[in-house]
Coordinates of C-alpha atoms in Angstrom, one line a residue:
Chain V
X1 CA 163.5 -118.2 -132.9
X2 CA 162.0 -121.6 -131.9
X3 CA 164.7 -121.9 -129.4
X4 CA 164.3 -118.6 -127.7
X5 CA 160.6 -119.3 -127.3
X6 CA 161.5 -122.5 -125.5
X7 CA 163.9 -120.6 -123.2
X8 CA 161.2 -118.0 -122.5
X9 CA 158.7 -120.7 -121.5
X10 CA 161.4 -122.4 -119.4
X11 CA 162.3 -119.3 -117.4
X12 CA 158.6 -118.3 -117.0
X13 CA 157.8 -121.7 -115.5
X14 CA 160.7 -121.5 -113.2
X15 CA 159.8 -118.0 -112.0
X16 CA 156.1 -118.9 -111.6
X17 CA 157.1 -121.9 -109.4
X18 CA 159.4 -119.6 -107.5
X19 CA 156.7 -117.2 -106.8
X20 CA 153.9 -119.7 -105.9
X21 CA 154.9 -120.2 -102.3
X22 CA 155.2 -116.4 -101.8
X23 CA 151.8 -115.9 -103.4
X24 CA 150.4 -118.4 -101.0
X25 CA 151.8 -116.5 -98.1
X26 CA 150.4 -113.2 -99.4
X27 CA 147.1 -114.9 -100.2
X28 CA 146.8 -116.1 -96.6
X29 CA 147.7 -112.7 -95.1
X30 CA 144.5 -111.3 -96.6
X31 CA 142.2 -114.0 -95.3
X32 CA 140.5 -114.4 -92.0
X33 CA 141.5 -117.3 -89.8
X34 CA 138.1 -118.9 -90.4
X35 CA 138.7 -118.9 -94.1
X36 CA 142.2 -120.2 -93.8
X37 CA 141.2 -123.2 -91.7
X38 CA 137.8 -123.6 -93.3
X39 CA 139.0 -124.9 -96.6
X40 CA 141.4 -124.3 -99.4
X41 CA 140.6 -121.1 -101.4
X42 CA 142.9 -119.9 -104.2
X43 CA 142.3 -116.3 -103.5
X44 CA 140.9 -114.5 -100.5
X45 CA 137.1 -114.7 -100.7
X46 CA 136.5 -112.4 -97.7
X47 CA 139.3 -110.0 -98.3
X48 CA 140.5 -108.4 -95.1
X49 CA 143.2 -106.1 -93.9
X50 CA 142.7 -107.2 -90.3
X51 CA 146.0 -109.1 -90.0
X52 CA 148.0 -106.1 -91.1
X53 CA 146.0 -103.9 -88.8
X54 CA 147.0 -106.1 -85.9
X55 CA 150.7 -105.5 -86.8
X56 CA 150.5 -101.8 -87.5
X57 CA 148.6 -100.9 -84.3
X58 CA 150.6 -102.9 -81.8
X59 CA 154.0 -101.3 -80.9
X60 CA 155.4 -104.7 -79.8
X61 CA 154.8 -105.9 -83.4
X62 CA 156.0 -102.9 -85.5
X63 CA 158.9 -102.2 -83.2
X64 CA 160.3 -105.5 -84.4
X65 CA 160.6 -104.1 -87.9
X66 CA 162.1 -100.9 -86.6
X67 CA 164.7 -102.8 -84.5
X68 CA 165.6 -105.0 -87.5
X69 CA 166.0 -101.9 -89.7
X70 CA 168.2 -100.2 -87.1
X71 CA 170.7 -102.9 -86.6
X72 CA 170.8 -103.8 -90.3
X73 CA 171.5 -100.1 -91.2
X74 CA 174.2 -99.9 -88.5
X75 CA 175.8 -103.1 -89.8
X76 CA 175.9 -101.9 -93.4
X77 CA 177.5 -98.6 -92.4
X78 CA 180.1 -100.2 -90.1
X79 CA 180.9 -102.9 -92.7
X80 CA 181.5 -100.4 -95.5
X81 CA 183.5 -98.1 -93.3
X82 CA 186.0 -100.7 -92.3
X83 CA 186.0 -102.8 -95.4
X84 CA 186.7 -100.1 -97.9
X85 CA 190.3 -99.2 -96.7
X86 CA 191.1 -102.9 -96.1
X87 CA 189.9 -103.9 -99.5
X88 CA 192.1 -101.1 -101.0
X89 CA 195.1 -102.4 -99.1
X90 CA 194.5 -106.0 -100.3
X91 CA 194.0 -104.9 -103.9
X92 CA 197.1 -102.6 -104.1
X93 CA 199.7 -103.7 -101.7
X94 CA 201.7 -106.7 -100.7
X95 CA 202.3 -106.8 -97.0
X96 CA 203.4 -109.0 -94.2
X97 CA 200.9 -111.9 -93.9
X98 CA 198.4 -110.6 -96.4
X99 CA 197.4 -114.0 -97.8
X100 CA 197.0 -115.5 -94.4
X101 CA 195.0 -112.6 -93.2
X102 CA 192.7 -112.8 -96.2
X103 CA 192.1 -116.4 -95.7
X104 CA 191.5 -115.9 -92.0
X105 CA 189.0 -113.2 -92.7
X106 CA 187.2 -115.5 -95.2
X107 CA 187.2 -118.3 -92.7
X108 CA 185.0 -116.2 -90.5
X109 CA 182.4 -116.1 -93.2
X110 CA 182.5 -119.9 -93.0
X111 CA 182.2 -120.1 -89.2
X112 CA 178.8 -121.7 -88.4
X113 CA 177.0 -119.2 -86.2
X114 CA 175.9 -122.0 -83.9
X115 CA 179.5 -122.4 -82.9
X116 CA 179.6 -118.8 -81.6
X117 CA 176.2 -118.6 -80.1
X118 CA 177.0 -119.0 -76.4
X119 CA 180.3 -117.2 -76.3
X120 CA 178.7 -114.3 -78.1
X121 CA 176.0 -114.1 -75.6
X122 CA 178.5 -114.1 -72.8
X123 CA 180.8 -111.6 -74.5
X124 CA 178.1 -109.1 -75.2
X125 CA 176.6 -109.5 -71.7
X126 CA 179.9 -109.0 -70.0
X127 CA 180.5 -105.7 -71.8
X128 CA 176.9 -104.5 -71.2
X129 CA 175.8 -104.6 -74.8
X130 CA 173.3 -107.3 -74.5
X131 CA 169.9 -106.4 -76.0
X132 CA 171.2 -103.4 -77.9
X133 CA 171.1 -102.8 -81.6
X134 CA 174.9 -102.3 -81.8
X135 CA 175.5 -105.7 -80.4
X136 CA 173.6 -107.4 -83.3
X137 CA 175.3 -105.1 -85.8
X138 CA 178.7 -105.9 -84.5
X139 CA 178.0 -109.7 -84.4
X140 CA 176.8 -109.6 -88.0
X141 CA 180.1 -108.0 -89.0
X142 CA 181.6 -111.4 -88.3
X143 CA 180.3 -112.7 -91.6
X144 CA 179.6 -109.4 -93.5
X145 CA 183.0 -107.7 -93.2
X146 CA 184.9 -110.6 -94.7
X147 CA 182.4 -110.9 -97.6
X148 CA 182.5 -107.1 -98.1
X149 CA 186.3 -107.1 -98.3
X150 CA 186.2 -110.0 -100.8
X151 CA 183.7 -108.3 -103.1
X152 CA 185.3 -104.8 -102.9
X153 CA 188.7 -106.2 -103.5
X154 CA 187.4 -107.8 -106.7
X155 CA 186.0 -104.4 -107.9
X156 CA 189.0 -102.4 -106.8
X157 CA 191.4 -104.7 -108.6
X158 CA 189.6 -103.8 -111.8
X159 CA 190.7 -100.1 -111.5
X160 CA 194.2 -99.7 -113.0
X161 CA 196.8 -98.3 -110.6
X162 CA 197.6 -95.5 -113.1
X163 CA 194.7 -93.6 -111.6
X164 CA 196.3 -93.7 -108.2
X165 CA 199.6 -92.5 -109.5
X166 CA 198.1 -89.8 -111.6
X167 CA 196.2 -88.4 -108.6
X168 CA 199.4 -88.3 -106.6
X169 CA 201.2 -86.4 -109.3
X170 CA 198.3 -84.0 -109.4
X171 CA 198.9 -83.3 -105.7
X172 CA 196.0 -85.2 -104.2
X173 CA 196.5 -86.4 -100.7
X174 CA 195.5 -90.1 -100.1
X175 CA 192.3 -89.4 -98.2
X176 CA 191.2 -86.8 -100.8
X177 CA 192.1 -89.2 -103.7
X178 CA 190.3 -92.1 -102.0
X179 CA 187.0 -90.2 -101.4
X180 CA 186.9 -87.9 -104.4
X181 CA 188.3 -90.1 -107.2
X182 CA 188.6 -93.7 -106.2
X183 CA 185.2 -94.3 -104.5
X184 CA 183.1 -92.8 -107.3
X185 CA 184.9 -95.2 -109.7
X186 CA 183.8 -98.2 -107.8
X187 CA 180.3 -96.9 -107.1
X188 CA 178.6 -100.0 -108.3
X189 CA 180.9 -102.2 -106.3
X190 CA 179.9 -100.2 -103.1
X191 CA 176.3 -100.5 -104.0
X192 CA 176.5 -104.2 -104.5
X193 CA 178.5 -104.7 -101.2
X194 CA 175.9 -102.7 -99.3
X195 CA 173.2 -104.9 -100.9
X196 CA 175.0 -108.1 -99.7
X197 CA 175.6 -106.7 -96.3
X198 CA 172.0 -105.7 -96.0
X199 CA 170.8 -109.1 -97.3
X200 CA 172.8 -111.3 -95.0
X201 CA 172.1 -109.1 -91.9
X202 CA 168.4 -109.0 -92.7
X203 CA 167.9 -112.7 -93.2
X204 CA 170.0 -113.8 -90.2
X205 CA 168.0 -114.8 -87.2
X206 CA 170.1 -117.1 -84.9
X207 CA 172.5 -114.5 -83.6
X208 CA 170.0 -111.6 -83.7
X209 CA 167.7 -113.6 -81.5
X210 CA 170.3 -114.8 -79.1
X211 CA 171.7 -111.3 -78.5
X212 CA 168.4 -109.6 -77.8
X213 CA 165.5 -109.9 -75.5
X214 CA 163.1 -107.0 -75.5
X215 CA 164.5 -103.6 -76.6
X216 CA 166.3 -104.7 -79.8
X217 CA 164.3 -107.8 -80.6
X218 CA 164.2 -108.4 -84.4
X219 CA 160.9 -109.0 -86.2
X220 CA 161.9 -112.5 -87.0
X221 CA 161.9 -113.4 -83.3
X222 CA 158.7 -111.6 -82.6
X223 CA 157.0 -113.7 -85.3
X224 CA 157.2 -116.8 -83.0
X225 CA 154.7 -115.1 -80.8
X226 CA 151.9 -115.9 -83.1
X227 CA 151.9 -119.4 -81.6
X228 CA 149.5 -118.8 -78.8
X229 CA 147.4 -120.9 -76.4
X230 CA 144.6 -121.1 -79.0
X231 CA 147.0 -122.4 -81.7
X232 CA 148.8 -120.5 -84.4
X233 CA 147.4 -117.2 -85.6
X234 CA 148.0 -118.1 -89.3
X235 CA 146.7 -114.8 -90.7
X236 CA 148.9 -112.6 -88.6
X237 CA 151.9 -114.9 -89.1
X238 CA 151.4 -114.7 -92.9
X239 CA 151.0 -110.9 -92.8
X240 CA 154.1 -110.5 -90.7
X241 CA 156.0 -112.7 -93.1
X242 CA 154.8 -110.8 -96.1
X243 CA 156.0 -107.6 -94.6
X244 CA 159.5 -108.9 -94.1
X245 CA 159.8 -109.2 -97.9
X246 CA 159.3 -105.6 -98.7
X247 CA 162.6 -104.0 -97.5
X248 CA 164.5 -106.6 -99.6
X249 CA 162.4 -105.7 -102.6
X250 CA 163.1 -102.0 -102.2
X251 CA 166.9 -102.6 -101.8
X252 CA 167.1 -104.8 -104.8
X253 CA 165.2 -102.3 -106.9
X254 CA 167.9 -99.7 -106.2
X255 CA 170.8 -101.9 -107.2
X256 CA 169.1 -103.9 -110.0
X257 CA 171.5 -102.6 -112.7
X258 CA 174.6 -103.8 -110.8
X259 CA 173.2 -107.0 -109.3
X260 CA 174.4 -109.3 -112.1
X261 CA 178.0 -108.0 -111.8
X262 CA 177.9 -108.0 -108.1
X263 CA 176.7 -111.5 -107.7
X264 CA 179.9 -112.6 -109.3
X265 CA 181.7 -110.5 -106.6
X266 CA 183.3 -108.5 -109.3
X267 CA 185.2 -111.5 -110.5
X268 CA 184.1 -112.3 -114.0
Chain F
X1 CA 198.6 -106.4 -111.8
X2 CA 201.8 -106.3 -109.7
X3 CA 201.3 -105.2 -106.2
X4 CA 203.7 -102.9 -104.4
X5 CA 205.3 -104.3 -101.2
X6 CA 204.3 -102.0 -98.4
X7 CA 203.9 -103.0 -94.8
X8 CA 202.2 -99.7 -94.0
X9 CA 199.1 -101.1 -95.7
X10 CA 198.5 -102.8 -92.4
X11 CA 197.1 -99.5 -91.1
X12 CA 194.3 -99.8 -93.7
X13 CA 193.6 -103.3 -92.6
X14 CA 193.8 -102.7 -88.9
X15 CA 190.1 -101.7 -88.3
X16 CA 188.9 -104.8 -90.0
X17 CA 191.4 -106.9 -88.1
X18 CA 190.4 -105.4 -84.7
X19 CA 186.6 -105.7 -85.5
X20 CA 186.7 -109.3 -86.7
X21 CA 189.2 -110.3 -84.0
X22 CA 186.9 -109.0 -81.4
X23 CA 183.9 -111.0 -82.7
X24 CA 185.9 -114.0 -83.7
X25 CA 188.9 -114.6 -81.5
X26 CA 187.4 -113.9 -78.2
X27 CA 184.4 -116.3 -78.7
X28 CA 186.8 -118.8 -80.2
X29 CA 189.0 -118.7 -77.2
X30 CA 185.9 -119.1 -75.0
X31 CA 185.0 -122.2 -77.0
X32 CA 188.5 -123.7 -76.7
X33 CA 188.3 -123.0 -72.9
X34 CA 185.0 -124.8 -72.5
X35 CA 186.1 -127.7 -74.6
X36 CA 188.6 -128.8 -72.0
X37 CA 186.4 -128.4 -69.0
X38 CA 183.5 -130.0 -67.3
X39 CA 181.1 -127.2 -66.3
X40 CA 178.4 -127.7 -63.7
X41 CA 177.7 -124.1 -62.9
X42 CA 179.3 -120.7 -62.3
X43 CA 182.7 -121.3 -60.6
X44 CA 182.3 -125.1 -60.7
X45 CA 184.4 -126.2 -63.6
X46 CA 186.9 -129.0 -63.8
X47 CA 189.7 -129.5 -66.2
X48 CA 189.1 -132.7 -68.2
X49 CA 191.7 -132.4 -71.0
X50 CA 190.7 -134.1 -74.3
X51 CA 187.9 -136.2 -72.8
X52 CA 185.2 -134.3 -74.6
X53 CA 186.9 -134.6 -77.9
X54 CA 187.3 -138.3 -77.6
X55 CA 183.7 -138.6 -76.5
X56 CA 182.4 -136.4 -79.3
X57 CA 184.2 -138.3 -82.0
X58 CA 182.6 -141.6 -80.8
X59 CA 179.2 -140.1 -80.1
X60 CA 176.6 -141.9 -82.3
X61 CA 174.1 -139.0 -82.4
X62 CA 176.8 -136.6 -83.6
X63 CA 178.1 -139.0 -86.2
X64 CA 174.6 -139.5 -87.5
X65 CA 174.0 -135.8 -87.8
X66 CA 177.4 -135.4 -89.5
X67 CA 176.6 -138.0 -92.1
X68 CA 173.1 -136.4 -92.6
X69 CA 174.8 -133.1 -93.0
X70 CA 177.1 -134.3 -95.7
X71 CA 174.3 -136.1 -97.6
X72 CA 172.3 -132.9 -97.4
X73 CA 175.1 -130.6 -98.6
X74 CA 176.0 -133.1 -101.4
X75 CA 172.4 -133.2 -102.6
X76 CA 172.1 -129.5 -102.4
X77 CA 175.1 -129.0 -104.7
X78 CA 174.1 -131.8 -107.1
X79 CA 170.6 -130.3 -107.6
X80 CA 171.3 -126.6 -107.4
X81 CA 174.4 -126.2 -109.5
X82 CA 173.1 -127.8 -112.7
X83 CA 169.6 -126.3 -112.2
X84 CA 171.2 -122.8 -111.6
X85 CA 173.2 -123.1 -114.8
X86 CA 170.1 -124.1 -116.7
X87 CA 168.1 -121.2 -115.4
X88 CA 171.0 -118.8 -116.2
X89 CA 171.1 -120.1 -119.8
X90 CA 167.4 -119.5 -120.2
X91 CA 167.4 -116.0 -118.9
X92 CA 166.8 -113.2 -121.4
X93 CA 170.0 -111.3 -122.2
X94 CA 169.1 -107.6 -122.2
X95 CA 166.3 -105.2 -121.7
X96 CA 163.5 -104.8 -119.2
X97 CA 162.8 -108.5 -119.3
X98 CA 166.3 -109.3 -118.0
X99 CA 165.9 -106.7 -115.1
X100 CA 162.6 -108.2 -114.2
X101 CA 163.9 -111.7 -114.2
X102 CA 166.8 -110.6 -111.9
X103 CA 164.6 -109.0 -109.4
X104 CA 162.1 -111.8 -109.3
X105 CA 164.8 -114.4 -109.0
X106 CA 166.4 -112.5 -106.1
X107 CA 163.2 -112.4 -104.0
X108 CA 163.7 -115.7 -102.2
X109 CA 167.3 -114.7 -101.2
X110 CA 166.0 -111.6 -99.4
X111 CA 163.4 -113.3 -97.2
X112 CA 164.5 -113.9 -93.6
X113 CA 165.4 -117.5 -93.1
X114 CA 162.7 -118.2 -90.5
X115 CA 160.1 -116.7 -92.8
X116 CA 161.4 -119.1 -95.5
X117 CA 160.7 -121.9 -93.0
X118 CA 157.3 -120.4 -92.3
X119 CA 156.4 -120.1 -96.0
X120 CA 157.1 -123.8 -96.6
X121 CA 155.6 -124.8 -93.3
X122 CA 152.3 -123.3 -94.5
X123 CA 152.8 -124.2 -98.2
X124 CA 153.4 -127.9 -97.4
X125 CA 150.6 -128.5 -95.0
X126 CA 147.9 -130.9 -96.2
X127 CA 145.0 -128.8 -94.8
X128 CA 145.9 -125.2 -95.6
X129 CA 148.9 -125.4 -97.9
X130 CA 148.6 -125.4 -101.7
X131 CA 151.5 -127.8 -102.1
X132 CA 150.6 -130.4 -99.5
X133 CA 146.9 -130.2 -100.5
X134 CA 147.8 -130.5 -104.2
X135 CA 150.0 -133.6 -103.6
X136 CA 147.3 -135.2 -101.5
X137 CA 144.7 -134.5 -104.1
X138 CA 146.9 -136.1 -106.7
X139 CA 146.8 -139.3 -104.7
X140 CA 150.2 -139.0 -103.0
X141 CA 150.3 -139.7 -99.3
X142 CA 152.3 -136.7 -98.4
X143 CA 152.9 -135.5 -94.9
X144 CA 156.1 -133.8 -94.0
X145 CA 155.6 -133.8 -90.3
X146 CA 155.1 -137.5 -90.1
X147 CA 157.1 -139.2 -92.8
X148 CA 160.9 -139.1 -93.0
X149 CA 161.1 -139.2 -96.8
X150 CA 158.5 -136.5 -97.2
X151 CA 160.4 -134.3 -94.6
X152 CA 163.6 -134.7 -96.4
X153 CA 161.9 -134.0 -99.7
X154 CA 160.4 -130.8 -98.3
X155 CA 163.6 -129.6 -96.7
X156 CA 165.5 -130.2 -99.9
X157 CA 162.8 -128.6 -102.1
X158 CA 162.8 -125.6 -99.8
X159 CA 166.6 -125.2 -100.0
X160 CA 166.4 -125.6 -103.8
X161 CA 163.7 -122.9 -103.9
X162 CA 165.6 -120.7 -101.6
X163 CA 169.1 -120.9 -103.0
X164 CA 169.0 -121.9 -106.7
X165 CA 168.4 -118.3 -107.6
X166 CA 171.8 -117.4 -106.1
X167 CA 173.5 -120.0 -108.4
X168 CA 171.5 -118.8 -111.3
X169 CA 172.4 -115.1 -110.8
X170 CA 176.1 -116.0 -110.4
X171 CA 176.1 -117.9 -113.6
X172 CA 174.1 -115.3 -115.3
X173 CA 176.7 -112.7 -114.6
X174 CA 179.4 -115.1 -115.7
X175 CA 177.6 -115.6 -119.0
X176 CA 177.1 -111.8 -119.5
X177 CA 180.9 -111.4 -119.4
X178 CA 181.5 -113.6 -122.4
X179 CA 182.3 -111.4 -125.4
X180 CA 179.8 -111.6 -128.3
X181 CA 182.8 -112.3 -130.7
X182 CA 183.1 -115.8 -129.1
X183 CA 179.5 -116.7 -130.2
X184 CA 180.1 -115.2 -133.7
X185 CA 183.2 -117.3 -134.1
X186 CA 181.2 -120.4 -133.0
X187 CA 178.5 -119.6 -135.5
X188 CA 181.0 -119.4 -138.3
X189 CA 182.4 -122.8 -137.2
X190 CA 178.8 -124.1 -137.2
X191 CA 179.3 -125.3 -133.6
X192 CA 176.4 -127.2 -132.2
X193 CA 174.6 -125.8 -129.1
X194 CA 176.2 -128.4 -126.9
X195 CA 179.6 -127.5 -128.3
X196 CA 179.0 -123.8 -127.6
X197 CA 178.0 -124.7 -124.0
X198 CA 180.8 -127.2 -123.5
X199 CA 183.7 -125.3 -125.0
X200 CA 182.8 -121.6 -124.6
X201 CA 180.3 -121.1 -121.9
X202 CA 181.3 -123.7 -119.3
X203 CA 185.0 -122.9 -119.2
X204 CA 184.1 -119.2 -118.9
X205 CA 181.8 -120.0 -116.0
X206 CA 184.5 -121.8 -114.0
X207 CA 185.3 -118.9 -111.7
X208 CA 181.8 -118.0 -110.8
X209 CA 181.0 -121.7 -110.4
X210 CA 183.8 -122.1 -107.8
X211 CA 182.3 -119.2 -105.9
X212 CA 178.8 -120.7 -106.2
X213 CA 179.9 -124.1 -105.0
X214 CA 181.9 -122.5 -102.1
X215 CA 179.0 -120.4 -101.0
X216 CA 176.4 -123.1 -101.3
X217 CA 178.6 -125.6 -99.5
X218 CA 179.3 -123.3 -96.6
X219 CA 175.7 -122.1 -96.2
X220 CA 174.1 -125.5 -96.6
X221 CA 176.6 -126.9 -94.1
X222 CA 175.6 -124.3 -91.5
X223 CA 171.9 -124.5 -92.2
X224 CA 169.8 -124.1 -89.1
X225 CA 166.8 -121.8 -89.1
X226 CA 164.9 -123.1 -92.1
X227 CA 164.6 -126.8 -91.2
X228 CA 164.2 -125.9 -87.6
X229 CA 161.1 -123.8 -88.4
X230 CA 159.8 -126.3 -91.0
X231 CA 160.2 -129.7 -89.3
X232 CA 161.9 -128.9 -86.0
X233 CA 164.4 -131.5 -86.9
X234 CA 161.8 -134.3 -87.1
X235 CA 160.2 -136.6 -87.5
X236 CA 162.4 -138.2 -84.9
X237 CA 165.8 -136.7 -85.6
X238 CA 165.7 -137.4 -89.4
X239 CA 166.2 -133.8 -90.4
X240 CA 168.3 -132.6 -87.5
X241 CA 171.5 -131.2 -89.0
X242 CA 174.7 -130.3 -87.4
X243 CA 173.9 -126.8 -86.2
X244 CA 170.7 -127.9 -84.6
X245 CA 172.4 -130.8 -82.8
X246 CA 175.0 -128.4 -81.6
X247 CA 172.5 -125.7 -80.5
X248 CA 170.3 -128.2 -78.6
X249 CA 173.4 -129.5 -76.8
X250 CA 174.8 -126.1 -75.8
X251 CA 171.6 -124.2 -74.9
X252 CA 168.9 -126.9 -74.5
X253 CA 171.0 -129.3 -72.4
X254 CA 173.6 -126.8 -71.3
X255 CA 176.2 -129.4 -72.1
X256 CA 178.9 -126.8 -72.6
X257 CA 182.1 -128.9 -72.7
X258 CA 180.8 -131.4 -75.2
X259 CA 179.2 -128.7 -77.3
X260 CA 182.4 -126.7 -77.4
X261 CA 184.5 -129.7 -78.4
X262 CA 182.0 -130.5 -81.1
X263 CA 182.0 -126.8 -82.2
X264 CA 185.7 -126.9 -82.8
X265 CA 185.5 -130.1 -84.8
X266 CA 182.6 -128.7 -86.8
X267 CA 184.6 -125.5 -87.5
X268 CA 187.7 -127.5 -88.5
X269 CA 185.7 -129.5 -91.1
X270 CA 184.3 -126.3 -92.6
X271 CA 187.7 -124.7 -92.6
X272 CA 189.4 -127.6 -94.3
X273 CA 186.8 -127.8 -97.1
X274 CA 186.9 -124.0 -97.5
X275 CA 190.6 -124.0 -97.7
X276 CA 190.5 -126.4 -100.6
X277 CA 188.0 -124.2 -102.4
X278 CA 190.0 -121.1 -101.6
X279 CA 193.2 -122.6 -103.0
X280 CA 191.2 -123.5 -106.1
X281 CA 190.0 -119.9 -106.5
X282 CA 193.3 -118.2 -106.0
X283 CA 194.8 -120.8 -108.4
X284 CA 192.2 -119.9 -111.0
X285 CA 192.8 -116.2 -110.4
X286 CA 196.5 -116.6 -111.0
X287 CA 196.0 -118.4 -114.3
X288 CA 194.0 -115.5 -115.8

């Protein structure tokens, strides 16, 4: 019993330390700029929603959130649609060049985005996709699709092949088997994959900023605007930052029961 | 399980192949193309062969940022992996408390990277940040924008804050997969806590640890946004890592040939290290 109390204290301390910087951001977002710069206060003394008001009443601010949500959703859908059949192929069949293909896919997850920055810009400009949501969604597929294939392959390998064979004997066609029987069995794997695709697309900034200018600009790029002629508008910056945490919280709430398994990419 | 040889499986992989080839091969070819040319402007490019490669390999600024990058990635792994294991061991096993821990731990992972930079930029400031103010009050002369050591400390701390939860969650899921019978057997044998960790938990964590090391190496090696927002690479160039050197070169100075040659070398390093890890993983998978 003594020991478990020690563990509880340890984990509590870690989580408190983890949350302190976030609390500080939240704390600042409810303060006026005078209070922020006037001196250190541990909680907002003149509680104000002004900073959030600025964001929610200015389309150029809140459109950033909408843009980010649009390309992230597109990316998750595209990633799942192409990764599901591919992961099935990798988990069930041996085919020409499968191992090399798998490593090549993974190697793209390892490519530093900085390497591809300029070519991406030129590629998407030349096909007229610059500053569109789909451009960012496609660019993010570069690292999300390989990861998705990797995670899904792990989950699919856990389903015995007898299920596939049984379904064929029962007269199911492949598409029908795949959608009606197979996908429900790896539900949690799909949820976890969607979570990861969401997460990496949501947090990425470098590519998203390079491929957009006005119409599809992500919130992360708009945040740099708070640096004005009169210095940094700390309050609004903090409010904008705080708001970017909410979508992630919602998503993790939905997959909380599968997170542990998913973080090991189905490989424990 | 045994896989069936079937080349028609290519049809299932084809969409992924086309999509990733489109976003990977075309840009890669562009980079290769740049790396052998000297480009002054549209239509004014001259073939220079391997000159950029030779120059990049002897370029002092690049070598410095490469060394800095390896030191950073090494430090990240050395701190985060043991800390992550420790946190995973401390986490409650079941119930609402476990779910709560999972969600709270995952929060830093879901914050956009530039916001992570912003959070620490604010948090570390001496005048308006709790952390910087606290350190100064305690008598430390802490200023991450002016002092190299402080800047490194802050960037490292930020990365530990940001990514240790990932390692912890990975290890946690590895620990959950250990059958209870193992622990009961250890209890009967009166195994010490250390023995349980060393001979039961650690070997079982091997697979997830390889994944953790791989992910942390790759991502820390590509780090750009967080230190860029936090320190802007300074003071001087003391926290300028590879990606930032590269981006400054390609976009800031429009030095395309050199940047492209450098990109290729950068990519090759990552590829080589990742290949080593990948072989280790598939090897471990086979053994099971």
